Tab-separated table of C-alpha atoms and ligand atoms in Angstrom:
chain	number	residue	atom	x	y	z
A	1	UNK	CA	133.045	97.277	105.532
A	2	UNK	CA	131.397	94.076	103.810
A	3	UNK	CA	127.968	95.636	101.693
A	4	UNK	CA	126.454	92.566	100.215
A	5	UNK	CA	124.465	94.773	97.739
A	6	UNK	CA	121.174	93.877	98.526
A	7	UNK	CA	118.711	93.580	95.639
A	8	UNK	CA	115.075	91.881	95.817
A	9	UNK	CA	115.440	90.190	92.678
A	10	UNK	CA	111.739	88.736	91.194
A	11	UNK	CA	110.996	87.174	88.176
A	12	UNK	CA	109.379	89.703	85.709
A	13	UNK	CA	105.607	89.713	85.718
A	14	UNK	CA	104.165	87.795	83.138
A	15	UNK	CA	103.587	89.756	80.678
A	16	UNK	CA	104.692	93.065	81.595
A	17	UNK	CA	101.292	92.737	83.493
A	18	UNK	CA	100.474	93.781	87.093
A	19	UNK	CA	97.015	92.518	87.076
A	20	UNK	CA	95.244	94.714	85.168
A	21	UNK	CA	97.725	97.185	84.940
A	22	UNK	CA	101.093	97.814	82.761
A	23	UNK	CA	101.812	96.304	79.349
A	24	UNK	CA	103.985	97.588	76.549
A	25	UNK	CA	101.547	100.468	74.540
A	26	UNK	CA	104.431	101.024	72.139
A	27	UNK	CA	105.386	101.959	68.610
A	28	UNK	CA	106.143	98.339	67.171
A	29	UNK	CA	109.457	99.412	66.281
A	30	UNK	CA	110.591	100.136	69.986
A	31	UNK	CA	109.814	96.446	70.527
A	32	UNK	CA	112.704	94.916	70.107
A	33	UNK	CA	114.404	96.982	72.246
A	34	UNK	CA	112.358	96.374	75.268
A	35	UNK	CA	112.388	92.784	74.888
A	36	UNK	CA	116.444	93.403	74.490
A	37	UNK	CA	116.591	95.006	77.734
A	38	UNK	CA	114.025	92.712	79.862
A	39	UNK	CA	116.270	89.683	78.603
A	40	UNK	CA	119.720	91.672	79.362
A	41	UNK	CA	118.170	92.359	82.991
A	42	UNK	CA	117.251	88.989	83.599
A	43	UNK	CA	120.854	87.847	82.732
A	44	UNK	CA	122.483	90.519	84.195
A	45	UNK	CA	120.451	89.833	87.723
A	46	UNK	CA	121.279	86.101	87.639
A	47	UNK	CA	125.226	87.061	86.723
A	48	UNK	CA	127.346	87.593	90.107
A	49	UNK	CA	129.843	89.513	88.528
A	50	UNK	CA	127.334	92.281	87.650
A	51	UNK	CA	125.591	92.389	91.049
A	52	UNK	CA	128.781	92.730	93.088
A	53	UNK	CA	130.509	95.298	90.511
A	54	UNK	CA	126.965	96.886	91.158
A	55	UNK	CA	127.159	96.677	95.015
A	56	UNK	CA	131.015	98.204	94.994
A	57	UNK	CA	129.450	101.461	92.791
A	58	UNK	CA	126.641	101.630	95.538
A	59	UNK	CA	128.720	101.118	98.377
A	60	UNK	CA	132.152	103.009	97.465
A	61	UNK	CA	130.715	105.572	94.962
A	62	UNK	CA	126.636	106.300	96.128
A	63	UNK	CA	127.360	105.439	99.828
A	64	UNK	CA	125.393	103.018	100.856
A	65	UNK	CA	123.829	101.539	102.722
A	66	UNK	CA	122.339	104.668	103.861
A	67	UNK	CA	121.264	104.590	107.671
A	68	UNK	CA	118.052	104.641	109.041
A	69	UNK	CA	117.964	107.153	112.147
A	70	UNK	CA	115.118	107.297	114.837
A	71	UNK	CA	113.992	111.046	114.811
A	72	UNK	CA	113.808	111.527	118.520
A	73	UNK	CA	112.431	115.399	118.539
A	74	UNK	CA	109.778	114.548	115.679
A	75	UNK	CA	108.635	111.571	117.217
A	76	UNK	CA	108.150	113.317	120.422
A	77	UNK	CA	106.071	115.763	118.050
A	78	UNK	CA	104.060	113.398	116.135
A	79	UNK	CA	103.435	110.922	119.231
A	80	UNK	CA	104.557	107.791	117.726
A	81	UNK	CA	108.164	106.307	116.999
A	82	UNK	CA	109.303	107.686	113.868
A	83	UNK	CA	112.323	106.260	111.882
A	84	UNK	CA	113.921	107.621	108.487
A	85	UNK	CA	115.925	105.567	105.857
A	86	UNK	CA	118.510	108.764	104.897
A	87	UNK	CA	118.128	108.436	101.316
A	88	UNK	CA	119.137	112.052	101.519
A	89	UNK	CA	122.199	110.692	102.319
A	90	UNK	CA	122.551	109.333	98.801
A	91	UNK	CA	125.612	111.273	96.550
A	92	UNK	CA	123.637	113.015	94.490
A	93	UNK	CA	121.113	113.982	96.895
A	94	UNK	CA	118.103	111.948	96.120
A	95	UNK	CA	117.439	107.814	95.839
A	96	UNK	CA	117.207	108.405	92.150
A	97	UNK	CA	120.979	106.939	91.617
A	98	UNK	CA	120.240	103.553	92.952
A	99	UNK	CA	118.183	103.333	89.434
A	100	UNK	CA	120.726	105.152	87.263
A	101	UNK	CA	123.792	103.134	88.807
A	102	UNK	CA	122.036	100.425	87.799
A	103	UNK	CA	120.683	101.295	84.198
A	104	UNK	CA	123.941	102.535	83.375
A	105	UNK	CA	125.643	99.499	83.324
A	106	UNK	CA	122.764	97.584	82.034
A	107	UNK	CA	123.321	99.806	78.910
A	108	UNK	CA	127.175	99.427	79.001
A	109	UNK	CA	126.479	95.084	79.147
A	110	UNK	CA	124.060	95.533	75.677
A	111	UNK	CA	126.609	97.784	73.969
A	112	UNK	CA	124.902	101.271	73.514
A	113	UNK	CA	126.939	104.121	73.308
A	114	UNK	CA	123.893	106.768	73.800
A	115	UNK	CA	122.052	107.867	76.439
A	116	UNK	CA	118.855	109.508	76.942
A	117	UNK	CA	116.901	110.283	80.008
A	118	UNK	CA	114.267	112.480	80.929
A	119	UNK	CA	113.806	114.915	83.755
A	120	UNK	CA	111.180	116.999	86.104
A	121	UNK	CA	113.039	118.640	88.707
A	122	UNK	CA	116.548	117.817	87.457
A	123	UNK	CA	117.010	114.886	90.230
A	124	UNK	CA	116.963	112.107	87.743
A	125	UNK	CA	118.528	114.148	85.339
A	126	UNK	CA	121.586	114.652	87.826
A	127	UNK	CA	121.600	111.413	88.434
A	128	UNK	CA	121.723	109.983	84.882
A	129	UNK	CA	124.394	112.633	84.229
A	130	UNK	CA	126.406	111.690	87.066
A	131	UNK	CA	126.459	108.147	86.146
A	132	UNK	CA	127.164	108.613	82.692
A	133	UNK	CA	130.267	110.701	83.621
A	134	UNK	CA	131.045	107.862	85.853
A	135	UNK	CA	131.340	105.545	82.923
A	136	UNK	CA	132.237	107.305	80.104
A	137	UNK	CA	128.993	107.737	78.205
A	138	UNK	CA	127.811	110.561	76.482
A	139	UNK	CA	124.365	111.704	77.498
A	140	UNK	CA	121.364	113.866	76.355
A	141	UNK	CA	118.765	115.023	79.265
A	142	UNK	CA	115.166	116.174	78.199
A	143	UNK	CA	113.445	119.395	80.513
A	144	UNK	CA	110.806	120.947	80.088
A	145	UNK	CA	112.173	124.843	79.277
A	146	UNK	CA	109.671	125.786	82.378
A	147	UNK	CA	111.426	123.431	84.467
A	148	UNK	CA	114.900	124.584	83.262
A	149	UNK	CA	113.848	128.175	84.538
A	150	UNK	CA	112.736	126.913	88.093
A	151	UNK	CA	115.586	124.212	88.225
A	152	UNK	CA	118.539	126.201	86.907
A	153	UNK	CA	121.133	125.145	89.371
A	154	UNK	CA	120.534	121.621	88.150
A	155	UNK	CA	120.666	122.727	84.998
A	156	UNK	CA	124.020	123.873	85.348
A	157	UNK	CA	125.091	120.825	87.720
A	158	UNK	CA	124.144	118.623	84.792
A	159	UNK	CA	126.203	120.394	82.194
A	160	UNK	CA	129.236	120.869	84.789
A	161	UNK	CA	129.058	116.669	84.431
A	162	UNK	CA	129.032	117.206	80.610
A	163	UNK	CA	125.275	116.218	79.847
A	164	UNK	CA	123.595	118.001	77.002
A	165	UNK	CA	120.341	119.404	78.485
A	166	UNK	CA	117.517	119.594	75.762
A	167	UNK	CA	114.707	122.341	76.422
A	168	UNK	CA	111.470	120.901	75.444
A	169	UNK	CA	108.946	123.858	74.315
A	170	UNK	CA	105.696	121.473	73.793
A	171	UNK	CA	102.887	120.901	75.959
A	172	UNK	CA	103.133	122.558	79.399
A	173	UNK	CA	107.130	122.548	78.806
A	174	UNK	CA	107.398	120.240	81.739
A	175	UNK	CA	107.294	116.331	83.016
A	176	UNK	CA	105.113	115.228	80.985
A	177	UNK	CA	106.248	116.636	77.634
A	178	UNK	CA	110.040	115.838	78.304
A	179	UNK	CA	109.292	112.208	78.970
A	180	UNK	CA	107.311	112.496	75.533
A	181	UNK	CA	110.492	113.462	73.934
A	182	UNK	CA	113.018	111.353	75.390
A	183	UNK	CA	110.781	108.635	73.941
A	184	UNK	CA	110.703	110.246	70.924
A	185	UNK	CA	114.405	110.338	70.304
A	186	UNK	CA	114.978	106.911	71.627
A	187	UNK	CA	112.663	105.248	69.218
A	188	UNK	CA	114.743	106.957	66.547
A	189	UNK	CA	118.190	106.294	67.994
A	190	UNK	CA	117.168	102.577	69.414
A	191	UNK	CA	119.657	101.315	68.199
A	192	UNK	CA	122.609	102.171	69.895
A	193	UNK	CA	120.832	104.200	72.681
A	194	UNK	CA	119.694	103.234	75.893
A	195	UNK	CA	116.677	105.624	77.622
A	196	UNK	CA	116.801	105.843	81.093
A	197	UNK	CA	113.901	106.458	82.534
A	198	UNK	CA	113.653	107.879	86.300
A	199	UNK	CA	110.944	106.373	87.690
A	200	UNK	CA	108.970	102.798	88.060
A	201	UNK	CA	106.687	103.923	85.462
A	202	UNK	CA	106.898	103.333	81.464
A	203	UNK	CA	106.144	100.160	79.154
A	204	UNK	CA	107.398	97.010	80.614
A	205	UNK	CA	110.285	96.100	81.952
A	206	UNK	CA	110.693	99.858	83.026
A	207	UNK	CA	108.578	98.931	85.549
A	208	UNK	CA	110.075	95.912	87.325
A	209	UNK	CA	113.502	96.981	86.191
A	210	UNK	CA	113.461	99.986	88.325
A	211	UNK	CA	111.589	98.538	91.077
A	212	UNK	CA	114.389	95.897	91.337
A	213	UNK	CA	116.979	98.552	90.992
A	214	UNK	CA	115.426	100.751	94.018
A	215	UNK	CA	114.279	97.749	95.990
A	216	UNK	CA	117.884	98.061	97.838
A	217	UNK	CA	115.768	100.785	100.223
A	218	UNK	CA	113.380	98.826	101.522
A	219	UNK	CA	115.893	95.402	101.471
A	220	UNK	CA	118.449	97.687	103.515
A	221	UNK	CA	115.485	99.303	105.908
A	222	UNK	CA	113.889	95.762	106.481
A	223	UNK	CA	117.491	94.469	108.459
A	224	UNK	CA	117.855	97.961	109.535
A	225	UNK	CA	114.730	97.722	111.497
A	226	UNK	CA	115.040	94.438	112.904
A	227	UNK	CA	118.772	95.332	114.516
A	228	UNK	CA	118.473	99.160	115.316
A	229	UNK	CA	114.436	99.192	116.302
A	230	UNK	CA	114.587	95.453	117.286
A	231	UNK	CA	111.504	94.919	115.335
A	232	UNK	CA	109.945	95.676	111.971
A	233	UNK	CA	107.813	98.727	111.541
A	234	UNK	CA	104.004	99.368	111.611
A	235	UNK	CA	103.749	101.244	109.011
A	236	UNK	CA	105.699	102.035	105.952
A	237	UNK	CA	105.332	105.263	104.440
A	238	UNK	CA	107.202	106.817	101.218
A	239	UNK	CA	105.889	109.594	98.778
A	240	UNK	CA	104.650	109.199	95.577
A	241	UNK	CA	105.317	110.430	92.049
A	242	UNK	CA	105.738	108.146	89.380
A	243	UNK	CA	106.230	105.717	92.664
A	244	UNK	CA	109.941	104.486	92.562
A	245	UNK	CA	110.965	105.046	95.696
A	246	UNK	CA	107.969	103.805	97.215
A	247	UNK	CA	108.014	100.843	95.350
A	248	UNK	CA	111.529	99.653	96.203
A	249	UNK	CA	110.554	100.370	99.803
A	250	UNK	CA	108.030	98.550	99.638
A	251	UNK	CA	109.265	95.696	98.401
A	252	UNK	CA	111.233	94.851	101.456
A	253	UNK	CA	107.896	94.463	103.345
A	254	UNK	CA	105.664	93.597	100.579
A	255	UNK	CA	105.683	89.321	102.555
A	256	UNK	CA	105.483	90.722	105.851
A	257	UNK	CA	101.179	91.393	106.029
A	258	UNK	CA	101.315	93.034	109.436
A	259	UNK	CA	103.771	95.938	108.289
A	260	UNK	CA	100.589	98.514	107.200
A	261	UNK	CA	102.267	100.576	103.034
A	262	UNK	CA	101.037	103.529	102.574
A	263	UNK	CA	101.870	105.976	99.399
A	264	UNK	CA	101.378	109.903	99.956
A	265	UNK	CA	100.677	111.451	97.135
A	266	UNK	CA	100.553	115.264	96.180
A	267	UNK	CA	97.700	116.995	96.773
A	268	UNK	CA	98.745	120.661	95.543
A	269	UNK	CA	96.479	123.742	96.159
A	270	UNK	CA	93.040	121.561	95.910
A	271	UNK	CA	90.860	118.644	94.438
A	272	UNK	CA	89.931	120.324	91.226
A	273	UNK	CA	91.549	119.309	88.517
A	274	UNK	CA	94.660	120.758	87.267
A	275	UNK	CA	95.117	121.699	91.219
A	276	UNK	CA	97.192	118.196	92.181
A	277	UNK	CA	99.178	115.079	91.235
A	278	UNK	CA	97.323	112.451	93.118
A	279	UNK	CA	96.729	109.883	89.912
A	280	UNK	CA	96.002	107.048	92.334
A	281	UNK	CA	94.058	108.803	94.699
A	282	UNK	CA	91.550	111.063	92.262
A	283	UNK	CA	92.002	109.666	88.657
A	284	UNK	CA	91.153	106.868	86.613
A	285	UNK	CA	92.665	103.915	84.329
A	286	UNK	CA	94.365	105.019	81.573
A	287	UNK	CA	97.193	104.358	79.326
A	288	UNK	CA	100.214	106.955	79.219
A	289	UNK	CA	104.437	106.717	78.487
A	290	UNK	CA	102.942	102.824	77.336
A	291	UNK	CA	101.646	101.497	80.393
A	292	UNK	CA	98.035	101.510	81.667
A	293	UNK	CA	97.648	102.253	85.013
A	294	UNK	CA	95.996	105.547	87.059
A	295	UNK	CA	96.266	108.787	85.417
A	296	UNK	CA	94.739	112.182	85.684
A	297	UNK	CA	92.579	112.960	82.158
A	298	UNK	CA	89.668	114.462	81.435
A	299	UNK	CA	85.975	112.904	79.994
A	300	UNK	CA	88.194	112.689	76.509
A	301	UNK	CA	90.919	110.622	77.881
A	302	UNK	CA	93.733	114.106	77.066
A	303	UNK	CA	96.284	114.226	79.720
A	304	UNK	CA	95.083	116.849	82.841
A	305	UNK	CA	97.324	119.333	83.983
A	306	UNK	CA	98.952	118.527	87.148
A	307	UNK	CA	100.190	120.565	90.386
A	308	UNK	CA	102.396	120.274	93.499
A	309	UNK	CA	104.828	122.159	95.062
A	310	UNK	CA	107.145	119.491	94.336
A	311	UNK	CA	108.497	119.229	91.208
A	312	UNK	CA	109.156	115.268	91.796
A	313	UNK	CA	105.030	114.595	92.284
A	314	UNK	CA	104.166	116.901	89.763
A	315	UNK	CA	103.481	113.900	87.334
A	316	UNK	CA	99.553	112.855	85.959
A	317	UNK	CA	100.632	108.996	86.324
A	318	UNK	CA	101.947	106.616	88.359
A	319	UNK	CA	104.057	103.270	88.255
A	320	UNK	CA	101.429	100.288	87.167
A	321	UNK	CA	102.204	97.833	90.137
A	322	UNK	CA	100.825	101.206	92.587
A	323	UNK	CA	97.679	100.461	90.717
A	324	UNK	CA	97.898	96.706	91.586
A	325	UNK	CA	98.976	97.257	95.312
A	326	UNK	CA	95.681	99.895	96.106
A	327	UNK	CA	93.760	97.741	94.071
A	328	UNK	CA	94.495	94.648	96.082
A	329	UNK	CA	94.400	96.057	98.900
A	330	UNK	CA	98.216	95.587	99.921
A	331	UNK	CA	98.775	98.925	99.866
A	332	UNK	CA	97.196	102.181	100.737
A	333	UNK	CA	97.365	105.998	99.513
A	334	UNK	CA	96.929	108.891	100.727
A	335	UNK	CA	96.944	112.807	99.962
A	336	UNK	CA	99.503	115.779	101.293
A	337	UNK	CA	98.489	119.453	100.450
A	338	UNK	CA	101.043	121.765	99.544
A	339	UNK	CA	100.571	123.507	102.485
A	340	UNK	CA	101.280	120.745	105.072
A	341	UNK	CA	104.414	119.444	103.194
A	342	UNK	CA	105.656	123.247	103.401
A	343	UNK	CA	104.596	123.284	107.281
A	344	UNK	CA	106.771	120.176	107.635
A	345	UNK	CA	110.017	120.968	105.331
A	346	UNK	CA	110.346	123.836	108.369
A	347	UNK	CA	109.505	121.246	111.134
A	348	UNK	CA	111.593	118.617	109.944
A	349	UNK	CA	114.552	121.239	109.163
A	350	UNK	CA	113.473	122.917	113.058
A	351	UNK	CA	113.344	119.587	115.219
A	352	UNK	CA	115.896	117.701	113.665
A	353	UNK	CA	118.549	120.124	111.815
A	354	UNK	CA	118.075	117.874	108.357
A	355	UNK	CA	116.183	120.002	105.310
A	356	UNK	CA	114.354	117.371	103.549
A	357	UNK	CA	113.261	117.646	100.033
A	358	UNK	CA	109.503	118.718	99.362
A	359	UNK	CA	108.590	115.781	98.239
A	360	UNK	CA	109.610	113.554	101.225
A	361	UNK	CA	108.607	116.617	103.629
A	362	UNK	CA	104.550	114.613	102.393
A	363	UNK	CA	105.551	111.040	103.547
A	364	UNK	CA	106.823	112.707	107.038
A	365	UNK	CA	103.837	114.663	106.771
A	366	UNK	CA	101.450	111.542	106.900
A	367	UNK	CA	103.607	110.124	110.043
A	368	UNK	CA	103.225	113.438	111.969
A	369	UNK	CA	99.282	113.019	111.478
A	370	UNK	CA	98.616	109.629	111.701
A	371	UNK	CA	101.266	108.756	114.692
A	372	UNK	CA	99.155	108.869	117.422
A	373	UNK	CA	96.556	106.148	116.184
A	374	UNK	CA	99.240	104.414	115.237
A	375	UNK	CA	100.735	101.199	117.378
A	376	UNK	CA	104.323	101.153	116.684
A	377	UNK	CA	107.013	102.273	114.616
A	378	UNK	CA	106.417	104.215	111.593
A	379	UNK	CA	109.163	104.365	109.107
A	380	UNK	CA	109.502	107.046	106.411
A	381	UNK	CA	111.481	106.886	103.242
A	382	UNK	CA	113.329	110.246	103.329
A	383	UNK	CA	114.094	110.394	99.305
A	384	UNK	CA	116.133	113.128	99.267
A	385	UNK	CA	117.242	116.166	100.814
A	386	UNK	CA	115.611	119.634	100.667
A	387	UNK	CA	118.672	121.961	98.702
A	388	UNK	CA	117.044	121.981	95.624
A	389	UNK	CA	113.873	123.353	97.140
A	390	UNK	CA	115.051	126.510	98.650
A	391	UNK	CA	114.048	128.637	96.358
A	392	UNK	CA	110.345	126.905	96.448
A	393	UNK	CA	110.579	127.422	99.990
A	394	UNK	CA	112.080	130.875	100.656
A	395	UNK	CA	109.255	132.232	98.101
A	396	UNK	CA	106.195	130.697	100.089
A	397	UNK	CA	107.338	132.855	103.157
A	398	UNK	CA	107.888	132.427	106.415
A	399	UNK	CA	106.943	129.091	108.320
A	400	UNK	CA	103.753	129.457	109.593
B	1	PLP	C1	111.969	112.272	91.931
B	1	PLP	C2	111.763	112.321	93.374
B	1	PLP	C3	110.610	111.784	93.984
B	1	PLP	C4	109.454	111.203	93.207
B	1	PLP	O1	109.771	110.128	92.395
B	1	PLP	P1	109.328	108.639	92.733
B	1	PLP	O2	109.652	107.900	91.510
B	1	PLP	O3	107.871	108.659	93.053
B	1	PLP	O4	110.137	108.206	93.897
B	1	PLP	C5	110.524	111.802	95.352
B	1	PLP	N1	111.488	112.346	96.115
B	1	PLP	C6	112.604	112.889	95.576
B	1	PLP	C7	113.630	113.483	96.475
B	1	PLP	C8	112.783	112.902	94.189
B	1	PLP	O5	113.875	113.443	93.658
């Protein structure tokens, strides 16, 4: 089968800036190595021998492209058309590898023999490790030690791949503080280390970078739609953590102004505080991991405490061109409780035999609500599937 590798490949912003948003808030001495890796990308996405050695890994290793399949018993339910692009499909389980496919041999092309990465839930952290046994690189994962508790199966899945996890005892031993550490060690090690971070968040060209590198989603959905559905969908919806797979599914439809974007994010147990994730949604402008964009924070500008059932949107920021997109207008974003993205990991898993993962069970969540009002197709980015969540799941009870 011929897979063209399909990237949406854009100029960097000026600037690292999206609008008002983005930037580089770094140590000085991390510079150079951002402005290393924003020229390397630039290269490396103008060089034809990258892209298509690229494409083969995605097509013969990751398996894609990954389908899109109309969800006939759910889109009886919800009232509407519904479509999802099977990133669950994805080895690995999640979209997450499309970025660390990518980053890995972006590191390999500028020579670093060290690799870092962060992880929440132990999705990007699998990924990363997977990669890096792919090509021969040794690699270091940061976790949260609460994480490592709740996530142990990843745990071990990463160290079966020969990854060194790293427990990370500060803060709320989570996210947050293992993304503060992985920077940590990478502006030590800079020199021969390349960080990998999981989501289109971070200083520029993070953002951009990963966008590009996950904009093979919404690239591979756009055709999709236009041969399978014989037309492009209404509405475009995708969950949101730090954004990533939103982003790169947006970016297929980002030109096309009739196709209606809209980000779910995670709305926990509440609106208080400490109760959600939903940085777009509820917070405020604010610089954190060296980008300004949205973040939850209290009246002193400290980092709030953030909760969702989902590991994946339990993050106080989000990626800076999310800030541009609501703030334009371009895109919209909306909340998920808890609650309905557990109702809907049991529908999805009832009406169409596929267990998705928490975090996408929110995006399908939106679709079921919204369908009726809505004209045509709706198409949901289905980032990953629902394994990892069983425990999660199993402990809430039975569906309701
Ligand atoms: C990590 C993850 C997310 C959230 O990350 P984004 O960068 O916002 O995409 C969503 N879904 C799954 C399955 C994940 O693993």
């Amino acid at each position: 089968m011929n897979y063209p590798g399909r990237l949406l490949i854009t100029p960097p912003p000026p600037g690292g800036r999206y609008g008002a948003f983005g930037g580089t808030y770094v140590p000085e001495t991390v510079m150079p190595a951002l402005v290393e890796l924003a020229d390397e990308a630039r290269v490396a996405f103008a060089d034809s021998e990258f892209l298509s050695e690229l494409a083969e890994l995605q097509r013969d290793y990751a398996g894609r492209p990954t389908p899109i399949y109309r969800a006939a018993r759910l889109s009886a339910h919800a009232g509407t058309e519904v479509w999802l692009k099977r990133e669950d499909l994805l080895h690995t389980g999640a979209h997450k590898l499309n970025n660390a496919l990518g980053q890995l041999l972006l590191a390999r092309r500028m020579g670093k023999r060290r690799i870092v990465a962060e992880t929440g839930a132990g999705q990007h952290g699998l990924a990363t490790a997977t990669a890096c046994a792919l090509l021969g690189l040794p690699c270091v994962v940061f976790m949260g030690s609460e994480d490592m508790r709740r996530q142990a199966v990843n745990v071990a899945k990463m160290e079966l791949l020969g990854a060194r996890v790293e427990a990370v005892e500060s803060g709320s031993r989570t996210l947050k503080d293992a993304t503060s550490e992985a920077i940590r060690d990478w502006v030590t090690n800079v020199r021969d280390t390349h960080y990998v971070i999981g989501s289109a968040v971070g200083p520029h060209p993070y953002p951009w970078l990963v966008r590009t590198l996950q904009s093979v989603i919404g690239v591979e959905a756009r055709q999709q739609m236009l041969e399978q559905a014989g037309s492009l969908p209404a509405v475009v919806v995708a969950c949101v953590g730090g954004g990533s797979n939103a982003i790169g599914m947006f970016a297929g439809f980002l030109d096309d102004p009739m196709v209606r974007l809209v980000g779910v994010e995670a709305g926990g147990r509440g609106r208080a505080q400490g109760e959600h994730g939903a940085s777009l949604s509820l917070g405020s402008p604010g610089v954190l991991h060296g980008a300004n964009s949205f973040l939850l924070q209290d009246e002193d500008g400290q980092v709030a405490a953030t909760h969702s059932i989902s590991a994946g949107l339990d993050y106080p920021g989000v990626g800076p061109e999310h800030a541009m997109l609501r703030e334009s207008g371009r895109a919209e974003y909306a909340i998920v409780d808890d609650v309905g993205a557990l109702e809907t990991f049991h529908l999805l898993s009832e009406l169409e035999g596929i267990i998705p993962a928490l975090e996408s069970a929110h995006a399908i969540r939106w679709a079921v609500e919204h369908g009726p009002s809505e004209p045509g197709p709706i198409l949901v980015c289905l980032s990953g599937r629902g394994d990892k969540d069983l425990d999660t799941v199993l402990a809430a009870g039975p569906p309701p």
